[in-house]
Amino acid sequence: MGKYSFVLSDTLYKQYYLFKEHQDYDKDILLHLLKFRCGEFLTNTRQLDDIGIGDRVSKSLYDSLKHARLTKQTLEELARKTDYKLILCDDRTDYPYVNIMSDQISSHITGCFYRNAHRDKAIRHIRALCQDAKKICLYDQYLNACKDVLKLILPNKKVELVYHSKHLNDSAVADLQKYNPQWSFSLDDSLLTHHDRYIVIDNKMEIILSSGFMYLELTGKELTYVVRPVQENRLLVNG
């Protein structure tokens, strides 16, 4: 996992700054915000100036942001540089924003979508998590029926996709390679048998899908997914 977990909206970053500086802050906002703290929050000089604290933060912080060229990016652009590709806020729910007060995506980085609920936010979130990957392990016994979903979530770039022969047949692989020739496929039948459906990104982050890949597209069943760092290699046989 990287250094930065999330980006904060201007309102939340100002409250977070006031909290760190032991000044008056909104306790309700901070109570919800700190549940999401699992790494540093990414900002830039533009945001600090916009919320009126550019001349109040430490010179070393401000200069380090300039040195890292974290200056003019929008919040959406900054979010793409974080682990979870999300912007925490208190007033929006459209991707990549997560309302810390009430949202389908929780402080445990868990998305929950009820039956008949549209899954566009989940698709966009998972696609963003995959966008910089060099290697993605796909584990779902019904991958053959999920080609359209894979086309929605996999990055349009060179990436190695690892799969089990019982999950994805030669015809499906050929179809996906035709759709995007940049994708390479690695067959690995040493993948262990699991009930859960997984996406493992560069062996650093895993996404667990409760109802399988197909329910990112279909809405007839509830879908829950969890995003977390890989603490152990759950899919590959050791040795």
PDB file of N, CA and C in Angstrom, residues 2 25 91 127 166:
ATOM      1  N   GLY A   2       0.344   2.332  -0.559  1.00  0.00           N
ATOM      2  CA  GLY A   2       1.111   3.557  -0.644  1.00  0.00           C
ATOM      3  C   GLY A   2       1.011   4.403   0.615  1.00  0.00           C
ATOM      4  N   TYR A  25     -13.167  22.906  16.281  1.00  0.00           N
ATOM      5  CA  TYR A  25     -13.525  22.136  15.091  1.00  0.00           C
ATOM      6  C   TYR A  25     -14.876  21.476  15.321  1.00  0.00           C
ATOM      7  N   ASP A  91     -21.038  16.104   1.816  1.00  0.00           N
ATOM      8  CA  ASP A  91     -22.168  16.651   1.068  1.00  0.00           C
ATOM      9  C   ASP A  91     -22.425  16.005  -0.294  1.00  0.00           C
ATOM     10  N   ARG A 127     -12.776  -0.025 -10.898  1.00  0.00           N
ATOM     11  CA  ARG A 127     -11.958   0.292 -12.071  1.00  0.00           C
ATOM     12  C   ARG A 127     -10.811   1.225 -11.696  1.00  0.00           C
ATOM     13  N   LYS A 166     -10.581 -23.477 -14.645  1.00  0.00           N
ATOM     14  CA  LYS A 166     -11.982 -23.833 -14.437  1.00  0.00           C
ATOM     15  C   LYS A 166     -12.892 -22.611 -14.375  1.00  0.00           C
TER      16      LYS A 166
END
